[in-house]
GROMACS .gro file of C-alpha atoms in nm:
model
  496
    1MET     CA    1  -1.887  -0.834  -0.393
    2ARG     CA    2  -1.607  -0.826  -0.677
    3ARG     CA    3  -1.619  -0.951  -0.999
    4ALA     CA    4  -1.349  -1.135  -1.197
    5ALA     CA    5  -1.130  -1.028  -1.415
    6VAL     CA    6  -0.980  -1.346  -1.573
    7VAL     CA    7  -1.109  -1.299  -1.910
    8ALA     CA    8  -1.063  -1.468  -2.263
    9GLY     CA    9  -0.911  -1.369  -2.516
   10ALA     CA   10  -0.677  -1.299  -2.909
   11ALA     CA   11  -0.431  -1.002  -2.786
   12LEU     CA   12  -0.456  -0.706  -2.938
   13VAL     CA   13  -0.166  -0.421  -2.912
   14LEU     CA   14  -0.239  -0.017  -3.036
   15LEU     CA   15   0.111   0.124  -3.067
   16GLY     CA   16   0.180   0.536  -3.135
   17PRO     CA   17   0.098   0.677  -3.520
   18ALA     CA   18   0.353   0.671  -3.729
   19ALA     CA   19   0.518   1.006  -3.765
   20GLY     CA   20   0.364   1.256  -3.922
   21THR     CA   21  -0.013   1.060  -3.891
   22HIS     CA   22  -0.277   1.229  -3.690
   23PRO     CA   23  -0.622   1.073  -3.526
   24ALA     CA   24  -0.880   0.995  -3.724
   25ALA     CA   25  -1.135   1.291  -3.854
   26GLY     CA   26  -1.426   1.241  -3.619
   27ALA     CA   27  -1.233   1.031  -3.307
   28PRO     CA   28  -1.313   1.168  -2.948
   29ALA     CA   29  -1.069   1.360  -2.767
   30VAL     CA   30  -0.905   1.182  -2.543
   31PRO     CA   31  -0.736   1.433  -2.217
   32GLY     CA   32  -0.331   1.394  -2.283
   33GLY     CA   33  -0.366   1.236  -2.599
   34SER     CA   34  -0.660   1.025  -2.829
   35TRP     CA   35  -0.728   0.722  -2.889
   36GLY     CA   36  -0.635   0.516  -3.188
   37THR     CA   37  -0.809   0.190  -3.364
   38ALA     CA   38  -0.843  -0.130  -3.201
   39ARG     CA   39  -0.728  -0.449  -3.470
   40GLU     CA   40  -0.766  -0.828  -3.394
   41VAL     CA   41  -0.354  -0.938  -3.346
   42PRO     CA   42  -0.252  -1.111  -3.638
   43GLY     CA   43  -0.146  -1.471  -3.548
   44ILE     CA   44  -0.279  -1.591  -3.256
   45ALA     CA   45  -0.622  -1.679  -3.429
   46PRO     CA   46  -0.409  -1.970  -3.603
   47LEU     CA   47  -0.286  -2.125  -3.239
   48GLN     CA   48  -0.693  -2.103  -3.104
   49GLN     CA   49  -0.853  -2.411  -3.106
   50SER     CA   50  -1.235  -2.390  -3.160
   51PRO     CA   51  -1.399  -2.182  -3.011
   52ALA     CA   52  -1.097  -2.035  -2.939
   53ASN     CA   53  -0.962  -1.857  -2.667
   54ALA     CA   54  -0.688  -1.599  -2.628
   55GLN     CA   55  -0.629  -1.371  -2.317
   56ILE     CA   56  -0.409  -1.072  -2.245
   57GLY     CA   57  -0.570  -0.990  -1.939
   58VAL     CA   58  -0.270  -0.809  -1.737
   59VAL     CA   59  -0.020  -0.539  -1.772
   60SER     CA   60   0.242  -0.350  -1.620
   61CYS     CA   61   0.466  -0.067  -1.696
   62ALA     CA   62   0.806   0.037  -1.603
   63SER     CA   63   0.914   0.278  -1.843
   64ALA     CA   64   0.703   0.525  -2.139
   65GLY     CA   65   0.746   0.213  -2.397
   66ASN     CA   66   0.881  -0.055  -2.173
   67CYS     CA   67   0.567  -0.257  -2.059
   68SER     CA   68   0.467  -0.626  -2.027
   69ALA     CA   69   0.147  -0.834  -2.078
   70GLY     CA   70   0.111  -1.142  -1.958
   71GLY     CA   71  -0.308  -1.445  -1.978
   72TYR     CA   72  -0.303  -1.740  -2.185
   73HIS     CA   73  -0.412  -1.878  -2.543
   74VAL     CA   74  -0.560  -2.206  -2.587
   75GLU     CA   75  -0.347  -2.479  -2.760
   76SER     CA   76  -0.401  -2.891  -2.845
   77SER     CA   77  -0.216  -2.908  -2.505
   78GLY     CA   78  -0.488  -2.682  -2.322
   79PHE     CA   79  -0.485  -2.359  -2.142
   80GLN     CA   80  -0.127  -2.262  -2.160
   81ALA     CA   81  -0.028  -1.883  -1.948
   82MET     CA   82   0.196  -1.629  -2.195
   83VAL     CA   83   0.342  -1.345  -2.230
   84VAL     CA   84   0.456  -1.054  -2.393
   85SER     CA   85   0.707  -0.770  -2.345
   86GLN     CA   86   0.686  -0.403  -2.508
   87VAL     CA   87   1.046  -0.262  -2.569
   88HIS     CA   88   1.136   0.092  -2.683
   89GLY     CA   89   0.783   0.100  -2.788
   90THR     CA   90   0.741  -0.218  -3.014
   91TRP     CA   91   0.595  -0.503  -2.877
   92GLY     CA   92   0.778  -0.786  -2.875
   93ARG     CA   93   0.646  -1.165  -2.996
   94PRO     CA   94   0.424  -1.375  -2.721
   95ARG     CA   95   0.538  -1.632  -2.516
   96LEU     CA   96   0.413  -1.924  -2.335
   97VAL     CA   97   0.560  -1.886  -2.002
   98PRO     CA   98   0.899  -2.056  -1.939
   99GLY     CA   99   0.867  -2.423  -1.781
  100ILE     CA  100   0.474  -2.415  -1.722
  101ALA     CA  101   0.395  -2.676  -1.883
  102ALA     CA  102   0.548  -2.887  -1.664
  103LEU     CA  103   0.459  -2.783  -1.373
  104ASP     CA  104   0.101  -2.789  -1.561
  105PRO     CA  105   0.023  -3.139  -1.776
  106GLY     CA  106  -0.346  -3.084  -1.728
  107GLY     CA  107  -0.328  -2.756  -1.980
  108PHE     CA  108  -0.476  -2.481  -1.743
  109ALA     CA  109  -0.283  -2.224  -1.638
  110TYR     CA  110  -0.296  -1.875  -1.650
  111VAL     CA  111  -0.107  -1.533  -1.559
  112ASN     CA  112  -0.295  -1.284  -1.354
  113SER     CA  113  -0.078  -1.078  -1.160
  114MET     CA  114   0.267  -0.872  -1.291
  115SER     CA  115   0.474  -0.630  -1.152
  116CYS     CA  116   0.774  -0.450  -1.368
  117ALA     CA  117   1.008  -0.304  -1.141
  118SER     CA  118   1.259  -0.136  -1.444
  119ALA     CA  119   1.240  -0.212  -1.831
  120GLY     CA  120   1.298  -0.577  -1.895
  121ASN     CA  121   1.262  -0.655  -1.476
  122CYS     CA  122   0.937  -0.819  -1.393
  123SER     CA  123   0.753  -1.079  -1.236
  124ALA     CA  124   0.436  -1.259  -1.267
  125GLY     CA  125   0.274  -1.493  -1.031
  126GLY     CA  126  -0.109  -1.719  -1.174
  127SER     CA  127  -0.238  -2.037  -1.159
  128TYR     CA  128  -0.227  -2.428  -1.300
  129GLU     CA  129  -0.398  -2.707  -1.286
  130PHE     CA  130  -0.684  -2.586  -1.237
  131ALA     CA  131  -0.645  -2.291  -0.996
  132THR     CA  132  -0.544  -2.593  -0.740
  133GLN     CA  133  -0.176  -2.438  -0.708
  134LEU     CA  134  -0.003  -2.067  -0.795
  135PHE     CA  135   0.358  -2.044  -0.996
  136VAL     CA  136   0.585  -1.760  -1.023
  137VAL     CA  137   0.795  -1.666  -1.259
  138THR     CA  138   1.090  -1.355  -1.344
  139GLN     CA  139   1.192  -1.158  -1.621
  140VAL     CA  140   1.538  -1.064  -1.556
  141HIS     CA  141   1.727  -0.857  -1.821
  142GLY     CA  142   1.441  -0.876  -2.052
  143THR     CA  143   1.414  -1.221  -2.030
  144TRP     CA  144   1.232  -1.466  -1.892
  145GLY     CA  145   1.342  -1.770  -1.667
  146LYS     CA  146   1.151  -2.077  -1.571
  147ALA     CA  147   0.853  -2.068  -1.415
  148ILE     CA  148   0.872  -2.244  -1.042
  149GLU     CA  149   0.551  -2.366  -0.763
  150ILE     CA  150   0.537  -2.114  -0.486
  151PRO     CA  151   0.800  -2.237  -0.240
  152GLY     CA  152   0.640  -2.382   0.028
  153LEU     CA  153   0.340  -2.341  -0.084
  154ALA     CA  154   0.230  -2.729  -0.148
  155ALA     CA  155   0.254  -2.756   0.255
  156LEU     CA  156  -0.001  -2.506   0.320
  157ASN     CA  157  -0.224  -2.530   0.106
  158ARG     CA  158  -0.339  -2.965   0.165
  159GLY     CA  159  -0.758  -2.833   0.020
  160GLY     CA  160  -0.590  -2.776  -0.310
  161ASN     CA  161  -0.712  -2.471  -0.417
  162ALA     CA  162  -0.504  -2.092  -0.405
  163GLN     CA  163  -0.597  -1.817  -0.583
  164MET     CA  164  -0.300  -1.538  -0.643
  165GLY     CA  165  -0.463  -1.220  -0.546
  166ALA     CA  166  -0.193  -0.987  -0.655
  167LEU     CA  167   0.214  -0.905  -0.733
  168SER     CA  168   0.424  -0.608  -0.654
  169CYS     CA  169   0.797  -0.522  -0.756
  170GLY     CA  170   0.963  -0.235  -0.530
  171SER     CA  171   1.290  -0.289  -0.737
  172ALA     CA  172   1.377  -0.577  -1.047
  173GLY     CA  173   1.408  -0.936  -0.788
  174ASN     CA  174   1.246  -0.813  -0.494
  175CYS     CA  175   0.864  -0.790  -0.471
  176THR     CA  176   0.636  -0.954  -0.286
  177ALA     CA  177   0.263  -1.126  -0.377
  178GLY     CA  178  -0.018  -1.277  -0.174
  179GLY     CA  179  -0.404  -1.475  -0.197
  180TYR     CA  180  -0.469  -1.747  -0.055
  181TYR     CA  181  -0.516  -2.103   0.012
  182LEU     CA  182  -0.740  -2.380   0.131
  183ARG     CA  183  -0.520  -2.541   0.469
  184SER     CA  184  -0.753  -2.892   0.380
  185SER     CA  185  -1.020  -3.085   0.195
  186SER     CA  186  -1.277  -2.937   0.414
  187GLY     CA  187  -1.095  -2.652   0.594
  188PHE     CA  188  -1.116  -2.285   0.490
  189GLU     CA  189  -0.911  -2.058   0.317
  190GLN     CA  190  -0.599  -1.888   0.431
  191ALA     CA  191  -0.442  -1.524   0.358
  192PHE     CA  192  -0.098  -1.593   0.261
  193LEU     CA  193   0.209  -1.370   0.189
  194VAL     CA  194   0.545  -1.530  -0.023
  195SER     CA  195   0.853  -1.218  -0.108
  196GLN     CA  196   1.108  -1.208  -0.350
  197VAL     CA  197   1.475  -1.131  -0.172
  198ARG     CA  198   1.747  -1.032  -0.480
  199GLY     CA  199   1.578  -1.267  -0.721
  200THR     CA  200   1.507  -1.536  -0.474
  201TRP     CA  201   1.131  -1.640  -0.411
  202GLY     CA  202   1.141  -1.777  -0.023
  203LYS     CA  203   0.887  -1.907   0.091
  204ALA     CA  204   0.481  -1.846   0.163
  205ARG     CA  205   0.358  -1.804   0.527
  206GLN     CA  206   0.017  -1.720   0.661
  207VAL     CA  207  -0.048  -1.347   0.699
  208PRO     CA  208   0.099  -1.310   1.049
  209GLY     CA  209  -0.125  -1.144   1.280
  210LEU     CA  210  -0.438  -1.338   1.098
  211ALA     CA  211  -0.452  -1.627   1.329
  212ALA     CA  212  -0.557  -1.403   1.623
  213LEU     CA  213  -0.797  -1.213   1.419
  214GLU     CA  214  -0.954  -1.499   1.220
  215HIS     CA  215  -1.082  -1.736   1.498
  216GLY     CA  216  -1.138  -2.015   1.308
  217GLY     CA  217  -1.264  -1.832   1.019
  218ILE     CA  218  -1.161  -1.760   0.623
  219ALA     CA  219  -0.943  -1.483   0.521
  220GLU     CA  220  -0.777  -1.311   0.219
  221THR     CA  221  -0.466  -1.087   0.052
  222ASP     CA  222  -0.689  -0.899  -0.187
  223SER     CA  223  -0.389  -0.673  -0.321
  224VAL     CA  224  -0.020  -0.585  -0.223
  225SER     CA  225   0.155  -0.283  -0.323
  226CYS     CA  226   0.522  -0.210  -0.260
  227ALA     CA  227   0.701   0.096  -0.308
  228SER     CA  228   1.084  -0.004  -0.157
  229ALA     CA  229   1.249  -0.345  -0.116
  230GLY     CA  230   1.175  -0.497   0.205
  231ASN     CA  231   0.895  -0.196   0.195
  232CYS     CA  232   0.551  -0.302   0.135
  233SER     CA  233   0.167  -0.320   0.253
  234ALA     CA  234  -0.102  -0.572   0.196
  235GLY     CA  235  -0.458  -0.603   0.293
  236GLY     CA  236  -0.784  -0.820   0.256
  237TRP     CA  237  -1.067  -0.967   0.468
  238TYR     CA  238  -1.091  -1.159   0.730
  239GLN     CA  239  -1.351  -1.383   0.935
  240ASN     CA  240  -1.397  -1.391   1.221
  241GLY     CA  241  -1.605  -1.639   1.356
  242THR     CA  242  -1.822  -1.904   1.200
  243GLY     CA  243  -2.236  -1.921   1.190
  244PRO     CA  244  -2.458  -1.613   1.251
  245SER     CA  245  -2.257  -1.430   1.420
  246ARG     CA  246  -1.920  -1.376   1.240
  247ILE     CA  247  -1.819  -1.023   1.112
  248GLU     CA  248  -1.651  -1.021   0.842
  249THR     CA  249  -1.363  -0.707   0.850
  250ALA     CA  250  -1.080  -0.570   0.654
  251PHE     CA  251  -0.731  -0.590   0.746
  252VAL     CA  252  -0.398  -0.456   0.688
  253VAL     CA  253  -0.015  -0.528   0.736
  254SER     CA  254   0.278  -0.419   0.619
  255GLU     CA  255   0.606  -0.458   0.530
  256VAL     CA  256   0.905  -0.247   0.719
  257ARG     CA  257   1.281  -0.284   0.578
  258GLY     CA  258   1.231  -0.704   0.499
  259THR     CA  259   1.042  -0.764   0.832
  260TRP     CA  260   0.670  -0.833   0.800
  261GLY     CA  261   0.502  -0.712   1.127
  262LYS     CA  262   0.139  -0.826   1.302
  263ALA     CA  263  -0.200  -0.788   1.068
  264THR     CA  264  -0.400  -0.539   1.198
  265GLN     CA  265  -0.880  -0.419   1.104
  266VAL     CA  266  -0.836  -0.154   0.949
  267PRO     CA  267  -0.820   0.149   1.240
  268GLY     CA  268  -1.194   0.306   1.232
  269LEU     CA  269  -1.422   0.040   1.024
  270ALA     CA  270  -1.583  -0.120   1.309
  271ALA     CA  271  -1.771   0.174   1.381
  272LEU     CA  272  -1.785   0.196   1.005
  273ASN     CA  273  -1.912  -0.173   0.942
  274LYS     CA  274  -2.231  -0.210   1.159
  275GLY     CA  275  -2.362  -0.446   0.889
  276GLY     CA  276  -2.087  -0.679   0.975
  277VAL     CA  277  -1.944  -0.709   0.634
  278ALA     CA  278  -1.619  -0.510   0.518
  279GLU     CA  279  -1.293  -0.573   0.276
  280ILE     CA  280  -1.016  -0.445   0.114
  281PHE     CA  281  -1.000  -0.433  -0.229
  282SER     CA  282  -0.700  -0.209  -0.300
  283VAL     CA  283  -0.381  -0.102  -0.188
  284SER     CA  284  -0.127   0.131  -0.311
  285CYS     CA  285   0.172   0.273  -0.165
  286ALA     CA  286   0.391   0.574  -0.314
  287SER     CA  287   0.661   0.536  -0.081
  288ALA     CA  288   0.813   0.348   0.281
  289GLY     CA  289   0.486   0.419   0.518
  290ASN     CA  290   0.280   0.656   0.240
  291CYS     CA  291  -0.014   0.440   0.103
  292SER     CA  292  -0.403   0.439   0.070
  293ALA     CA  293  -0.665   0.167   0.074
  294GLY     CA  294  -1.021   0.107  -0.021
  295GLY     CA  295  -1.292  -0.070  -0.037
  296PRO     CA  296  -1.665  -0.159   0.058
  297TYR     CA  297  -1.824  -0.190   0.431
  298GLU     CA  298  -2.223  -0.208   0.510
  299ASP     CA  299  -2.377   0.054   0.754
  300GLY     CA  300  -2.581  -0.070   0.985
  301SER     CA  301  -2.911  -0.072   0.794
  302PRO     CA  302  -2.738  -0.213   0.564
  303ARG     CA  303  -2.590  -0.039   0.334
  304ALA     CA  304  -2.316  -0.123   0.135
  305GLN     CA  305  -2.088   0.180   0.154
  306ALA     CA  306  -1.712   0.268   0.031
  307PHE     CA  307  -1.474   0.379   0.220
  308VAL     CA  308  -1.070   0.481   0.220
  309VAL     CA  309  -0.781   0.475   0.483
  310SER     CA  310  -0.454   0.661   0.446
  311GLN     CA  311  -0.106   0.553   0.604
  312VAL     CA  312   0.154   0.803   0.658
  313HIS     CA  313   0.499   0.785   0.755
  314GLY     CA  314   0.392   0.396   0.880
  315THR     CA  315   0.096   0.484   1.043
  316TRP     CA  316  -0.281   0.384   0.934
  317GLY     CA  317  -0.512   0.668   1.010
  318LYS     CA  318  -0.841   0.543   1.070
  319ALA     CA  319  -1.062   0.456   0.774
  320ILE     CA  320  -1.363   0.724   0.575
  321GLU     CA  321  -1.644   0.746   0.477
  322VAL     CA  322  -1.564   0.797   0.066
  323PRO     CA  323  -1.704   1.166   0.064
  324GLY     CA  324  -1.971   1.220  -0.153
  325THR     CA  325  -2.086   0.888  -0.230
  326ALA     CA  326  -2.330   0.965   0.022
  327ALA     CA  327  -2.508   1.149  -0.221
  328LEU     CA  328  -2.467   0.969  -0.556
  329ASN     CA  329  -2.555   0.618  -0.399
  330LYS     CA  330  -2.874   0.610  -0.359
  331GLY     CA  331  -2.877   0.305  -0.438
  332ASN     CA  332  -2.736   0.202  -0.169
  333SER     CA  333  -2.463  -0.016  -0.295
  334THR     CA  334  -2.131   0.131  -0.337
  335GLY     CA  335  -1.753   0.029  -0.262
  336THR     CA  336  -1.433   0.152  -0.315
  337GLU     CA  337  -1.266  -0.116  -0.647
  338HIS     CA  338  -0.913   0.025  -0.657
  339VAL     CA  339  -0.673   0.349  -0.580
  340SER     CA  340  -0.325   0.399  -0.689
  341CYS     CA  341  -0.157   0.672  -0.540
  342ALA     CA  342   0.131   0.811  -0.697
  343SER     CA  343   0.316   1.070  -0.494
  344ALA     CA  344   0.233   1.019  -0.060
  345GLY     CA  345  -0.087   1.147   0.015
  346ASN     CA  346  -0.144   1.279  -0.403
  347CYS     CA  347  -0.376   0.877  -0.484
  348SER     CA  348  -0.663   0.889  -0.662
  349ALA     CA  349  -0.936   0.590  -0.615
  350GLY     CA  350  -1.255   0.490  -0.818
  351GLY     CA  351  -1.547   0.241  -0.764
  352GLY     CA  352  -1.947   0.188  -0.787
  353TYR     CA  353  -2.258   0.247  -0.717
  354LEU     CA  354  -2.612   0.242  -0.789
  355GLU     CA  355  -2.832   0.569  -0.824
  356SER     CA  356  -3.197   0.405  -0.681
  357SER     CA  357  -3.222   0.073  -0.557
  358SER     CA  358  -3.334  -0.064  -0.912
  359GLY     CA  359  -3.027   0.067  -1.063
  360PRO     CA  360  -2.888   0.165  -1.271
  361SER     CA  361  -2.520   0.092  -1.145
  362GLN     CA  362  -2.315   0.380  -1.244
  363MET     CA  363  -1.879   0.476  -1.124
  364PHE     CA  364  -1.734   0.711  -0.927
  365VAL     CA  365  -1.402   0.837  -0.882
  366VAL     CA  366  -1.267   1.042  -0.605
  367SER     CA  367  -0.852   1.257  -0.559
  368GLU     CA  368  -0.682   1.311  -0.289
  369VAL     CA  369  -0.455   1.603  -0.263
  370ASN     CA  370  -0.206   1.623  -0.035
  371GLY     CA  371  -0.354   1.460   0.167
  372ARG     CA  372  -0.672   1.556   0.209
  373TRP     CA  373  -0.994   1.333  -0.004
  374GLY     CA  374  -1.203   1.558  -0.212
  375LYS     CA  375  -1.537   1.475  -0.321
  376ALA     CA  376  -1.629   1.179  -0.510
  377ILE     CA  377  -1.794   1.237  -0.826
  378GLU     CA  378  -1.961   1.037  -1.111
  379ILE     CA  379  -1.737   0.983  -1.409
  380PRO     CA  380  -1.745   1.276  -1.635
  381GLY     CA  381  -1.953   1.156  -1.945
  382THR     CA  382  -2.040   0.750  -1.802
  383ALA     CA  383  -2.418   0.896  -1.825
  384ALA     CA  384  -2.405   0.935  -2.249
  385LEU     CA  385  -2.248   0.602  -2.237
  386ASN     CA  386  -2.456   0.362  -1.983
  387ARG     CA  387  -2.760   0.368  -2.123
  388GLY     CA  388  -2.813   0.019  -2.006
  389GLY     CA  389  -2.738   0.143  -1.683
  390ASN     CA  390  -2.448  -0.092  -1.578
  391ALA     CA  391  -2.143  -0.001  -1.555
  392ASP     CA  392  -1.779  -0.106  -1.420
  393ILE     CA  393  -1.464   0.025  -1.325
  394SER     CA  394  -1.168  -0.200  -1.320
  395SER     CA  395  -0.945  -0.036  -1.293
  396VAL     CA  396  -0.664   0.297  -1.191
  397SER     CA  397  -0.359   0.430  -1.211
  398CYS     CA  398  -0.160   0.708  -1.125
  399ALA     CA  399   0.146   0.813  -1.286
  400SER     CA  400   0.220   1.188  -1.128
  401ALA     CA  401   0.017   1.381  -0.912
  402GLY     CA  402  -0.357   1.464  -1.108
  403ASN     CA  403  -0.261   1.294  -1.403
  404CYS     CA  404  -0.442   0.944  -1.410
  405THR     CA  405  -0.643   0.678  -1.595
  406ALA     CA  406  -0.961   0.462  -1.545
  407GLY     CA  407  -1.101   0.205  -1.718
  408GLY     CA  408  -1.383  -0.032  -1.758
  409ALA     CA  409  -1.714  -0.110  -1.937
  410TYR     CA  410  -2.038  -0.005  -1.954
  411ALA     CA  411  -2.352  -0.134  -2.144
  412ASP     CA  412  -2.498   0.126  -2.439
  413ARG     CA  413  -2.859   0.158  -2.516
  414SER     CA  414  -2.897  -0.221  -2.650
  415GLY     CA  415  -2.789  -0.326  -2.336
  416ASN     CA  416  -2.433  -0.445  -2.541
  417PHE     CA  417  -2.117  -0.364  -2.327
  418GLN     CA  418  -1.829  -0.199  -2.449
  419ALA     CA  419  -1.526  -0.067  -2.292
  420PHE     CA  420  -1.446   0.220  -2.176
  421VAL     CA  421  -1.159   0.467  -2.076
  422VAL     CA  422  -1.107   0.825  -1.932
  423SER     CA  423  -0.851   1.029  -1.827
  424GLU     CA  424  -0.714   1.293  -1.527
  425VAL     CA  425  -0.528   1.582  -1.679
  426ASN     CA  426  -0.353   1.836  -1.419
  427GLY     CA  427  -0.620   1.736  -1.151
  428ARG     CA  428  -0.870   1.701  -1.381
  429TRP     CA  429  -1.111   1.425  -1.498
  430GLY     CA  430  -1.211   1.449  -1.850
  431LYS     CA  431  -1.465   1.259  -2.037
  432ALA     CA  432  -1.493   0.884  -2.067
  433ILE     CA  433  -1.488   0.756  -2.366
  434GLU     CA  434  -1.566   0.395  -2.536
  435VAL     CA  435  -1.213   0.306  -2.651
  436PRO     CA  436  -1.194   0.352  -3.050
  437GLY     CA  437  -1.255   0.065  -3.246
  438THR     CA  438  -1.398  -0.200  -3.019
  439ALA     CA  439  -1.731  -0.117  -3.150
  440ALA     CA  440  -1.636  -0.274  -3.442
  441LEU     CA  441  -1.476  -0.565  -3.300
  442ASN     CA  442  -1.714  -0.631  -3.027
  443ARG     CA  443  -2.002  -0.764  -3.283
  444GLY     CA  444  -2.047  -1.029  -2.917
  445ALA     CA  445  -2.170  -0.736  -2.729
  446ASP     CA  446  -1.935  -0.820  -2.408
  447ALA     CA  447  -1.603  -0.612  -2.421
  448GLY     CA  448  -1.461  -0.349  -2.121
  449VAL     CA  449  -1.071  -0.242  -2.019
  450PHE     CA  450  -0.943  -0.506  -1.723
  451SER     CA  451  -0.643  -0.273  -1.615
  452VAL     CA  452  -0.426  -0.001  -1.697
  453SER     CA  453  -0.034   0.068  -1.543
  454CYS     CA  454   0.176   0.419  -1.674
  455ALA     CA  455   0.437   0.471  -1.647
  456SER     CA  456   0.469   0.858  -1.714
  457ALA     CA  457   0.170   1.128  -1.771
  458GLY     CA  458   0.043   0.977  -2.108
  459ASN     CA  459   0.219   0.702  -2.079
  460CYS     CA  460  -0.076   0.431  -2.053
  461THR     CA  461  -0.096   0.037  -2.147
  462ALA     CA  462  -0.481  -0.045  -2.088
  463GLY     CA  463  -0.559  -0.391  -2.101
  464GLY     CA  464  -0.900  -0.562  -2.173
  465ALA     CA  465  -1.139  -0.825  -2.390
  466TYR     CA  466  -1.407  -0.841  -2.642
  467ALA     CA  467  -1.625  -1.099  -2.790
  468ASP     CA  468  -1.642  -1.163  -3.179
  469SER     CA  469  -1.910  -1.215  -3.404
  470SER     CA  470  -1.891  -1.577  -3.296
  471GLY     CA  471  -1.926  -1.509  -2.847
  472LYS     CA  472  -1.570  -1.646  -2.886
  473GLN     CA  473  -1.397  -1.362  -2.638
  474GLU     CA  474  -1.058  -1.200  -2.785
  475GLY     CA  475  -0.860  -0.953  -2.607
  476PHE     CA  476  -0.647  -0.584  -2.618
  477VAL     CA  477  -0.363  -0.372  -2.503
  478VAL     CA  478  -0.330  -0.018  -2.584
  479SER     CA  479  -0.062   0.159  -2.569
  480GLU     CA  480  -0.015   0.563  -2.564
  481VAL     CA  481   0.344   0.682  -2.595
  482HIS     CA  482   0.366   1.079  -2.556
  483GLY     CA  483   0.013   1.146  -2.462
  484THR     CA  484  -0.095   0.995  -2.832
  485TRP     CA  485  -0.239   0.702  -2.933
  486GLY     CA  486  -0.210   0.575  -3.269
  487LYS     CA  487  -0.157   0.265  -3.509
  488ALA     CA  488  -0.190  -0.156  -3.397
  489ARG     CA  489   0.110  -0.341  -3.489
  490GLU     CA  490   0.094  -0.743  -3.517
  491VAL     CA  491   0.189  -0.936  -3.235
  492PRO     CA  492   0.273  -1.272  -3.398
  493ALA     CA  493   0.152  -1.643  -3.180
  494PRO     CA  494   0.415  -1.724  -2.869
  495PRO     CA  495   0.566  -2.047  -3.066
  496PRO     CA  496   0.442  -2.411  -2.952
   0.00000   0.00000   0.00000
């Protein structure tokens, strides 16, 4: 039900324009700022093999102009995990994740999760050894330490198949990650959580309480959000039983002052989930005990529908169908894919839906204001862009109440995939636009935004990928400073 967001590519960085410059004439306006022209980052290409592959696919911004990004690039020894940081608006040189070569002699490692609690203080995670094992790595005061295998995971992951679902930091050195592992070669996937406390990662453990819920089935942690050190929430899904009677439903679990409670089924979801398939794709916590989450469920038809659920002062309320999606979802397939909360009770979410049983697929956004969810709307401007009828929203980030940015991909009239961004300013969503400059780059007709992070209103970074004329995937990141998007600057290749 969920599209993978691991994208190959060479890095791009878009920075603000030089003083006194202005956006190019005719460039479409974006509320809160304008987008500059994307350009391939010099310096990556010499490292790449043929076919070339590199990626900057995940971004996190702690404050305006202070972000980190991660992914991988291909060198002679294989796929290697890579990180790069922006300091005071200037992107430094990307580098291999320190210590990853010692963990990954097979040459297949990538970063797919990252969270920055403050400028220069981030944690990241990902996979190595062809996605069989997981690592975490921490940046302290701007310096990346050595990657380590997640403590305790090897003892759990006896089946040799693990995936990082998400990572979130409540403060510098205090983070939580989650995902799944395979308990035996013939066993099922199990959901785990692992926490970092004052800079030290503890041991991975199965999500508390899930064993009593899933009764021999499978489970995954798909999203984690930490509002402060030791105060986090996570969500995912589990399968209760096996065979024709099995039911897949969503769970939430919360950590309070460093202690994890037991996972519970999302309240109210059983009444909605008559089709027996429900998941949480995204969790976002604005403050301790005040979170929102969302995903898809199946009604009795069965048709896929979108839900949201909110936690207030530590108590999860009942899941509800996203208001307005029933009117949009004529094709009987929709779901909430991304949620971001700027403050308690003030969140935005996005997802997709079908206009008819045979499509086209479109995208919606919906906002919660003072604890009440409004009606979902089709993302303004996407009807004019999405002539190919195949669109997906990949990320939402809210810097403050009513000030959010989202990004994803759509198919143009030729069926080529293009990248888009759209911004909400003071509670009003503007029109989606193609990421400027990607049309010239995207000769291989496969572009999209995969990650957005907003440090403050008008200060965001988005990352994604496009295909060049030979079909090779190449990545980009785009930085906004005080509402203005500017010229590209080179990010040199990481040293070998």
